[in-house]
Short mmCIF file of C-alpha atoms and ligand atoms in Angstrom, two decimals:
data_model
loop_
_atom_site.label_atom_id
_atom_site.label_comp_id
_atom_site.label_asym_id
_atom_site.label_seq_id
_atom_site.Cartn_x
_atom_site.Cartn_y
_atom_site.Cartn_z
CA MET Y 1 -40.99 -25.47 63.53
CA ALA Y 2 -39.52 -28.53 65.21
CA VAL Y 3 -36.45 -26.77 66.49
CA ARG Y 4 -35.75 -23.13 67.18
CA TYR Y 5 -32.31 -21.72 67.99
CA GLU Y 6 -32.01 -18.73 70.22
CA LEU Y 7 -28.69 -16.90 70.35
CA ILE Y 8 -28.25 -15.44 73.84
CA LYS Y 9 -24.74 -14.08 73.80
CA THR Y 10 -21.54 -14.07 71.85
CA ASP Y 11 -18.18 -14.13 73.67
CA LYS Y 12 -16.37 -10.81 73.36
CA HIS Y 13 -12.97 -12.39 72.65
CA THR Y 14 -13.75 -15.48 70.54
CA GLY Y 15 -16.49 -16.75 68.21
CA ALA Y 16 -18.10 -18.73 71.08
CA ARG Y 17 -21.89 -18.56 71.30
CA ARG Y 18 -24.18 -19.11 74.28
CA GLY Y 19 -27.55 -20.21 73.01
CA ARG Y 20 -30.65 -22.30 73.52
CA LEU Y 21 -32.11 -24.93 71.25
CA HIS Y 22 -35.85 -25.40 71.74
CA THR Y 23 -37.13 -28.88 70.73
CA PRO Y 24 -40.32 -30.88 71.21
CA HIS Y 25 -38.67 -32.68 74.16
CA GLY Y 26 -37.34 -29.64 75.91
CA THR Y 27 -34.78 -26.86 75.72
CA ILE Y 28 -31.07 -27.51 75.36
CA GLU Y 29 -28.59 -25.04 76.68
CA THR Y 30 -25.76 -24.66 74.18
CA PRO Y 31 -22.89 -25.24 73.57
CA VAL Y 32 -23.78 -28.84 74.38
CA PHE Y 33 -22.08 -32.23 74.37
CA MET Y 34 -24.27 -35.17 73.36
CA PRO Y 35 -23.31 -38.60 74.72
CA VAL Y 36 -23.72 -41.39 72.16
CA GLY Y 37 -26.25 -44.14 72.70
CA THR Y 38 -25.60 -46.11 69.49
CA LEU Y 39 -28.05 -48.94 70.13
CA ALA Y 40 -30.64 -46.90 72.06
CA THR Y 41 -28.51 -47.05 75.16
CA VAL Y 42 -25.46 -45.07 76.32
CA LYS Y 43 -23.45 -48.23 77.04
CA THR Y 44 -23.88 -49.39 80.74
CA MET Y 45 -25.84 -46.29 81.81
CA SER Y 46 -29.54 -46.05 82.62
CA PRO Y 47 -31.48 -42.97 81.48
CA GLU Y 48 -31.73 -42.00 85.18
CA GLU Y 49 -27.99 -42.14 85.53
CA LEU Y 50 -27.61 -40.12 82.35
CA LYS Y 51 -29.91 -37.46 83.66
CA ASP Y 52 -27.94 -37.33 86.92
CA THR Y 53 -24.81 -36.46 84.84
CA GLY Y 54 -26.74 -33.50 83.38
CA ALA Y 55 -27.09 -34.94 79.87
CA GLN Y 56 -29.54 -32.79 77.93
CA ILE Y 57 -29.65 -34.67 74.63
CA ILE Y 58 -28.25 -37.93 73.36
CA LEU Y 59 -27.38 -39.19 69.93
CA SER Y 60 -28.46 -42.53 68.55
CA ASN Y 61 -27.36 -44.32 65.40
CA THR Y 62 -29.85 -44.87 62.56
CA TYR Y 63 -27.75 -47.56 60.88
CA HIS Y 64 -27.46 -49.69 64.00
CA LEU Y 65 -31.13 -49.39 64.94
CA TRP Y 66 -32.22 -50.14 61.40
CA LEU Y 67 -30.33 -53.46 61.57
CA ARG Y 68 -31.29 -54.21 65.20
CA PRO Y 69 -34.06 -54.27 66.31
CA GLY Y 70 -35.39 -52.67 63.08
CA HIS Y 71 -37.04 -49.20 62.87
CA ASP Y 72 -40.47 -50.77 62.50
CA ILE Y 73 -40.19 -52.29 65.95
CA VAL Y 74 -39.06 -48.96 67.44
CA GLN Y 75 -41.94 -47.28 65.75
CA GLU Y 76 -44.44 -49.79 67.07
CA ALA Y 77 -43.03 -49.17 70.59
CA GLY Y 78 -44.09 -45.55 70.18
CA GLY Y 79 -40.74 -44.19 68.91
CA LEU Y 80 -37.25 -44.09 70.30
CA HIS Y 81 -37.98 -41.86 73.30
CA LYS Y 82 -40.62 -44.32 74.56
CA PHE Y 83 -38.70 -47.43 73.52
CA MET Y 84 -35.67 -46.50 75.62
CA ASN Y 85 -37.50 -44.47 78.25
CA TRP Y 86 -35.67 -41.22 77.56
CA ASP Y 87 -37.91 -38.20 77.56
CA ARG Y 88 -35.32 -35.59 76.70
CA PRO Y 89 -34.25 -34.66 73.16
CA ILE Y 90 -32.60 -37.18 70.87
CA LEU Y 91 -30.64 -36.71 67.65
CA THR Y 92 -30.20 -39.45 65.15
CA ASP Y 93 -27.45 -39.50 62.50
CA SER Y 94 -28.36 -40.75 59.04
CA GLY Y 95 -26.36 -43.89 58.88
CA GLY Y 96 -24.13 -42.48 56.16
CA PHE Y 97 -21.00 -42.38 58.30
CA GLN Y 98 -21.49 -46.05 59.41
CA VAL Y 99 -22.06 -47.22 55.88
CA PHE Y 100 -18.74 -45.65 54.96
CA SER Y 101 -16.80 -46.63 58.06
CA LEU Y 102 -18.12 -50.06 59.03
CA SER Y 103 -18.66 -51.65 55.65
CA ASP Y 104 -15.80 -52.54 53.39
CA LEU Y 105 -17.82 -53.70 50.43
CA ARG Y 106 -19.73 -50.75 49.15
CA LYS Y 107 -20.84 -49.32 45.88
CA ILE Y 108 -21.93 -45.68 45.62
CA THR Y 109 -24.32 -44.67 42.86
CA GLU Y 110 -26.46 -41.60 42.39
CA GLU Y 111 -29.37 -43.59 43.81
CA GLY Y 112 -27.62 -44.54 47.05
CA VAL Y 113 -25.15 -47.00 48.58
CA THR Y 114 -25.09 -50.76 48.34
CA PHE Y 115 -23.09 -52.39 51.06
CA ARG Y 116 -22.86 -55.45 53.29
CA ASN Y 117 -24.37 -55.59 56.73
CA HIS Y 118 -21.33 -55.62 59.09
CA LEU Y 119 -23.08 -58.30 61.23
CA SER Y 120 -24.51 -60.79 58.81
CA GLY Y 121 -22.81 -60.05 55.53
CA GLU Y 122 -26.20 -59.63 53.90
CA LYS Y 123 -26.45 -57.13 51.04
CA LEU Y 124 -28.23 -53.88 51.95
CA PHE Y 125 -29.14 -50.64 50.22
CA LEU Y 126 -29.40 -47.21 51.83
CA SER Y 127 -30.57 -44.09 50.01
CA PRO Y 128 -31.58 -40.62 51.13
CA GLU Y 129 -35.26 -41.68 51.07
CA LYS Y 130 -34.60 -44.88 53.07
CA ALA Y 131 -32.46 -43.04 55.68
CA ILE Y 132 -35.24 -40.47 56.23
CA GLU Y 133 -37.89 -43.20 56.35
CA ILE Y 134 -35.94 -44.86 59.16
CA GLU Y 135 -35.30 -41.57 60.96
CA ASN Y 136 -38.93 -40.60 60.69
CA ALA Y 137 -39.91 -43.97 62.26
CA LEU Y 138 -37.36 -43.55 65.08
CA GLY Y 139 -38.83 -40.12 65.83
CA ALA Y 140 -35.78 -38.17 67.12
CA ASP Y 141 -36.11 -34.40 67.61
CA ILE Y 142 -33.22 -33.73 65.27
CA ILE Y 143 -32.40 -35.90 62.31
CA MET Y 144 -29.47 -35.72 59.88
CA ALA Y 145 -29.44 -35.74 56.09
CA PHE Y 146 -27.92 -38.77 54.42
CA ASP Y 147 -24.46 -37.70 53.22
CA GLU Y 148 -21.24 -39.17 52.00
CA CYS Y 149 -18.31 -38.82 54.39
CA PRO Y 150 -15.15 -39.14 52.29
CA PRO Y 151 -11.98 -40.55 53.91
CA PHE Y 152 -8.87 -38.45 54.69
CA PRO Y 153 -6.97 -37.84 52.53
CA ALA Y 154 -9.17 -37.86 49.39
CA ASP Y 155 -8.38 -36.28 46.01
CA ARG Y 156 -9.94 -32.98 45.17
CA GLN Y 157 -11.91 -34.18 42.16
CA TYR Y 158 -13.45 -36.92 44.21
CA LEU Y 159 -14.29 -34.59 47.03
CA LYS Y 160 -16.01 -32.25 44.60
CA GLU Y 161 -18.12 -34.98 43.05
CA SER Y 162 -18.92 -36.33 46.50
CA LEU Y 163 -20.03 -33.03 47.96
CA GLU Y 164 -22.22 -32.29 44.93
CA ARG Y 165 -23.84 -35.68 45.32
CA THR Y 166 -24.31 -34.91 49.05
CA THR Y 167 -26.21 -31.75 48.01
CA ARG Y 168 -28.46 -33.69 45.66
CA TRP Y 169 -29.01 -36.27 48.37
CA ALA Y 170 -29.81 -33.46 50.83
CA LYS Y 171 -32.56 -32.25 48.49
CA ARG Y 172 -33.99 -35.70 48.29
CA CYS Y 173 -33.87 -36.03 52.11
CA LYS Y 174 -35.78 -32.82 52.40
CA ALA Y 175 -38.42 -33.97 49.88
CA ALA Y 176 -38.76 -37.37 51.65
CA HIS Y 177 -39.00 -35.83 55.17
CA ALA Y 178 -42.57 -36.57 56.41
CA ARG Y 179 -42.34 -35.03 59.93
CA GLU Y 180 -41.20 -31.50 59.50
CA HIS Y 181 -43.63 -30.37 62.24
CA ASP Y 182 -41.82 -32.30 65.00
CA GLN Y 183 -38.42 -33.39 63.61
CA ALA Y 184 -35.76 -30.86 62.43
CA LEU Y 185 -33.70 -32.07 59.52
CA PHE Y 186 -30.08 -30.79 59.52
CA GLY Y 187 -27.88 -30.49 56.45
CA ILE Y 188 -24.22 -31.61 56.57
CA ILE Y 189 -21.44 -29.54 55.03
CA GLN Y 190 -18.79 -31.62 53.38
CA GLY Y 191 -15.76 -30.71 51.24
CA GLY Y 192 -12.87 -32.31 53.03
CA MET Y 193 -10.02 -30.01 54.05
CA ASP Y 194 -10.48 -27.78 50.98
CA LYS Y 195 -11.54 -24.23 51.54
CA GLU Y 196 -13.25 -23.66 48.20
CA LEU Y 197 -15.10 -26.99 48.39
CA ARG Y 198 -16.34 -26.25 51.89
CA ARG Y 199 -17.59 -22.94 50.62
CA GLN Y 200 -19.36 -24.61 47.67
CA SER Y 201 -21.00 -27.17 49.95
CA ALA Y 202 -22.11 -24.52 52.46
CA GLU Y 203 -23.57 -22.29 49.74
CA GLU Y 204 -25.48 -25.16 48.09
CA LEU Y 205 -26.88 -26.42 51.38
CA LEU Y 206 -27.80 -22.95 52.66
CA GLU Y 207 -30.03 -22.57 49.68
CA LEU Y 208 -32.04 -25.52 50.91
CA ASP Y 209 -32.73 -23.62 54.13
CA PHE Y 210 -32.34 -26.40 56.71
CA PRO Y 211 -33.17 -25.51 60.38
CA GLY Y 212 -29.58 -26.42 61.36
CA TYR Y 213 -26.25 -27.30 59.87
CA ALA Y 214 -23.42 -29.71 60.71
CA VAL Y 215 -19.80 -29.79 59.73
CA GLY Y 216 -19.17 -33.33 58.59
CA GLY Y 217 -16.07 -35.12 57.39
CA LEU Y 218 -13.86 -33.99 60.26
CA SER Y 219 -12.16 -36.10 62.92
CA VAL Y 220 -11.54 -38.75 60.31
CA GLY Y 221 -7.82 -39.06 60.95
CA GLU Y 222 -6.60 -35.58 60.00
CA PRO Y 223 -4.25 -33.76 62.42
CA LYS Y 224 -5.97 -31.50 64.91
CA ASP Y 225 -4.52 -28.25 63.55
CA ILE Y 226 -6.00 -29.10 60.10
CA MET Y 227 -9.43 -29.73 61.69
CA ASN Y 228 -9.28 -26.35 63.45
CA GLU Y 229 -8.19 -24.63 60.22
CA VAL Y 230 -11.18 -26.16 58.38
CA LEU Y 231 -13.45 -24.84 61.16
CA ASP Y 232 -11.83 -21.43 60.89
CA PHE Y 233 -13.02 -21.07 57.31
CA THR Y 234 -16.19 -23.23 57.48
CA VAL Y 235 -18.02 -21.96 60.55
CA PRO Y 236 -18.23 -18.29 59.26
CA LEU Y 237 -20.11 -19.68 56.24
CA MET Y 238 -22.85 -21.07 58.53
CA PRO Y 239 -25.98 -19.05 59.45
CA THR Y 240 -25.76 -17.24 62.80
CA ASN Y 241 -29.46 -17.82 63.54
CA LYS Y 242 -29.26 -21.56 63.28
CA PRO Y 243 -27.49 -24.26 65.36
CA ARG Y 244 -24.05 -25.45 64.26
CA TYR Y 245 -23.04 -29.04 64.95
CA LEU Y 246 -19.54 -30.56 64.72
CA MET Y 247 -19.99 -34.28 64.24
CA GLY Y 248 -17.95 -36.98 65.97
CA VAL Y 249 -15.77 -34.69 68.12
CA GLY Y 250 -15.44 -34.92 71.89
CA SER Y 251 -11.99 -34.74 73.44
CA PRO Y 252 -11.74 -31.82 75.94
CA ASP Y 253 -9.40 -29.78 73.72
CA ASP Y 254 -11.47 -30.39 70.57
CA LEU Y 255 -14.55 -29.17 72.42
CA PHE Y 256 -12.75 -25.97 73.57
CA GLU Y 257 -11.44 -25.33 70.08
CA GLY Y 258 -14.81 -25.99 68.47
CA VAL Y 259 -16.70 -23.74 70.89
CA ILE Y 260 -14.16 -20.94 70.36
CA ARG Y 261 -14.81 -21.12 66.66
CA GLY Y 262 -18.62 -20.92 67.14
CA ILE Y 263 -19.84 -24.52 67.29
CA ASP Y 264 -22.93 -25.24 69.39
CA MET Y 265 -23.28 -29.03 69.37
CA PHE Y 266 -20.89 -31.97 69.66
CA ASP Y 267 -21.17 -35.74 69.96
CA CYS Y 268 -18.54 -38.41 70.49
CA VAL Y 269 -18.26 -41.98 71.80
CA LEU Y 270 -14.98 -41.06 73.43
CA PRO Y 271 -16.04 -40.73 77.09
CA THR Y 272 -17.85 -44.08 77.15
CA ARG Y 273 -15.37 -45.90 74.89
CA ILE Y 274 -12.31 -44.99 76.94
CA ALA Y 275 -14.25 -45.65 80.16
CA ARG Y 276 -14.54 -49.29 79.08
CA ASN Y 277 -10.82 -49.82 79.18
CA GLY Y 278 -10.45 -47.93 82.42
CA THR Y 279 -9.32 -44.53 81.12
CA CYS Y 280 -10.83 -41.47 82.83
CA MET Y 281 -10.76 -37.77 82.10
CA THR Y 282 -10.31 -35.85 85.34
CA SER Y 283 -9.66 -32.31 86.50
CA VAL Y 284 -6.05 -33.33 87.10
CA GLY Y 285 -5.55 -34.96 83.70
CA LYS Y 286 -6.07 -38.44 82.29
CA VAL Y 287 -6.20 -41.24 84.83
CA VAL Y 288 -5.68 -44.81 83.61
CA VAL Y 289 -7.32 -46.32 86.63
CA ARG Y 290 -6.31 -49.89 85.80
CA ASN Y 291 -2.65 -49.01 86.40
CA ALA Y 292 -0.91 -50.59 89.44
CA THR Y 293 -0.20 -47.09 90.81
CA TYR Y 294 -3.82 -46.99 91.95
CA ALA Y 295 -3.97 -50.36 93.75
CA ARG Y 296 -3.90 -48.62 97.18
CA ASP Y 297 -5.32 -45.25 96.14
CA PHE Y 298 -8.42 -44.91 98.29
CA GLY Y 299 -9.21 -41.42 97.15
CA PRO Y 300 -11.81 -40.55 94.52
CA LEU Y 301 -11.24 -40.88 90.76
CA ASP Y 302 -11.30 -37.07 90.49
CA PRO Y 303 -10.78 -34.99 93.68
CA ASN Y 304 -12.85 -32.16 92.17
CA CYS Y 305 -15.77 -34.13 90.87
CA ASP Y 306 -19.19 -34.54 92.50
CA CYS Y 307 -20.52 -37.33 90.27
CA TYR Y 308 -22.04 -40.51 91.71
CA THR Y 309 -18.79 -42.43 91.13
CA CYS Y 310 -16.50 -39.88 92.72
CA LYS Y 311 -18.80 -39.32 95.71
CA ASN Y 312 -18.99 -43.04 96.54
CA TYR Y 313 -16.04 -45.06 95.23
CA SER Y 314 -12.21 -45.07 95.27
CA ARG Y 315 -9.70 -45.47 92.55
CA ALA Y 316 -8.51 -48.69 94.20
CA TYR Y 317 -12.03 -50.15 94.12
CA ILE Y 318 -12.73 -49.13 90.53
CA ARG Y 319 -9.33 -50.49 89.50
CA HIS Y 320 -10.16 -53.80 91.17
CA LEU Y 321 -13.54 -54.04 89.35
CA ILE Y 322 -12.02 -53.16 85.98
CA LYS Y 323 -9.15 -55.61 86.42
CA CYS Y 324 -11.77 -58.33 87.16
CA ASP Y 325 -13.97 -57.42 84.19
CA GLU Y 326 -16.86 -56.59 86.48
CA THR Y 327 -19.48 -54.53 84.57
CA PHE Y 328 -20.04 -52.31 87.59
CA GLY Y 329 -16.50 -50.98 87.11
CA ILE Y 330 -17.15 -49.75 83.53
CA ARG Y 331 -20.48 -48.37 84.64
CA LEU Y 332 -18.71 -46.21 87.28
CA THR Y 333 -16.00 -45.02 84.79
CA SER Y 334 -18.71 -44.27 82.16
CA ILE Y 335 -20.76 -42.25 84.63
CA HIS Y 336 -17.76 -40.23 85.60
CA ASN Y 337 -16.48 -39.57 82.05
CA VAL Y 338 -19.90 -38.50 80.74
CA HIS Y 339 -20.35 -36.28 83.82
CA PHE Y 340 -16.91 -34.80 83.27
CA LEU Y 341 -17.56 -33.58 79.75
CA ILE Y 342 -21.05 -32.39 80.53
CA LYS Y 343 -19.81 -30.43 83.57
CA MET Y 344 -17.00 -29.03 81.43
CA MET Y 345 -19.54 -27.76 78.87
CA GLY Y 346 -21.52 -26.22 81.71
CA ASP Y 347 -18.38 -24.38 82.81
CA ILE Y 348 -17.78 -23.30 79.22
CA ARG Y 349 -21.31 -21.89 79.01
CA GLU Y 350 -20.85 -19.92 82.21
CA ALA Y 351 -17.49 -18.61 81.00
CA ILE Y 352 -19.10 -17.41 77.69
CA GLU Y 353 -21.76 -15.55 79.65
CA GLU Y 354 -18.96 -13.75 81.52
CA ASP Y 355 -16.55 -13.28 78.59
CA ARG Y 356 -13.86 -15.35 80.20
CA LEU Y 357 -13.77 -18.41 77.99
CA LEU Y 358 -10.05 -17.93 77.15
CA GLU Y 359 -9.20 -17.76 80.90
CA LEU Y 360 -11.15 -20.95 81.47
CA LYS Y 361 -9.33 -22.62 78.62
CA LYS Y 362 -5.98 -21.62 80.10
CA SER Y 363 -6.71 -22.92 83.54
CA PHE Y 364 -8.29 -26.07 82.20
CA TYR Y 365 -5.41 -26.84 79.91
CA GLU Y 366 -2.91 -26.24 82.75
CA SER Y 367 -4.55 -28.62 85.13
CA TYR Y 368 -5.44 -31.20 82.46
CA GLY Y 369 -1.86 -31.30 81.14
CA TYR Y 370 -2.51 -29.89 77.69
CA THR Y 371 -0.12 -27.44 76.13
CA LEU Y 372 -1.70 -24.15 75.10
ZN1 ZN J 1 -16.60 -38.14 88.90
#
């Protein structure tokens, strides 16, 4: 078994779970936030810096690595861990989401998806078998089934056909998977915002007995309360003895809401993406460090943070770097933002252990400036 989930404790007042995910590259304490390293790098950060933030696992994108440098080159290098010098766990997505979000010219058939390379315009074809071939070559600890992620909103008939195709594709992914001994293949539950379709998708995929399950098709433009409602009826359909992963979600409130509903794993480009335009998440709320307010602010980015950035640099200095497009500036904000979410998840894990997650949520929301 490539991955084993161990449930340690369930919060007394919510559905939150404290667990451990054992993988070939180490054990992950859950719930966990996974920073995104699309092109085999979490933008601007070295693996050493990532480790200093406490990152336990990162996500990398199959679609991007397939196009550049090519999965064959990564395989020749000894796999993704070696290629990028990251010896902790890695998860790769299947490329499905990118095919649907980055490419405007696409044709979906039972066989797979024909689309144009978003860089060169060249015609490409991705199928369940091809996605798994690439993921097997990359060698991540956790790999995702090739699915279709329908847009929001989508009509019910389309959602139904799409989720049924996703089930058939999931079967083909499983059949094509050549490294079951050291890579865990997760299934992705689809069905849009429809309760019955989510149930159908979950039931069909559970029959295939994947070692873990993701909720896909959320955070695609729907309002937050709808996303939470979908989690309310979807998470209880997922097995309790397997990890549950909510794809593409990573704002602090979404992480709290997801954990409360029983999600164990999250990934999002948010902390690094907003860092690059000088926006930081801090214990006192969002700080847009490029604002003129901070020109003479010689205090740390976050007064309650002990990351490398906050220990050594001021808001005024970081603002200056970002204003001048100095790469060191976005490296400093990236380090802080990743550290912030990872520290927050550590606090969440501790709170679950002590049955005080709702109290933590309340105090976090108050200081961050969210309304409860
Ligand atoms: Zn910091």
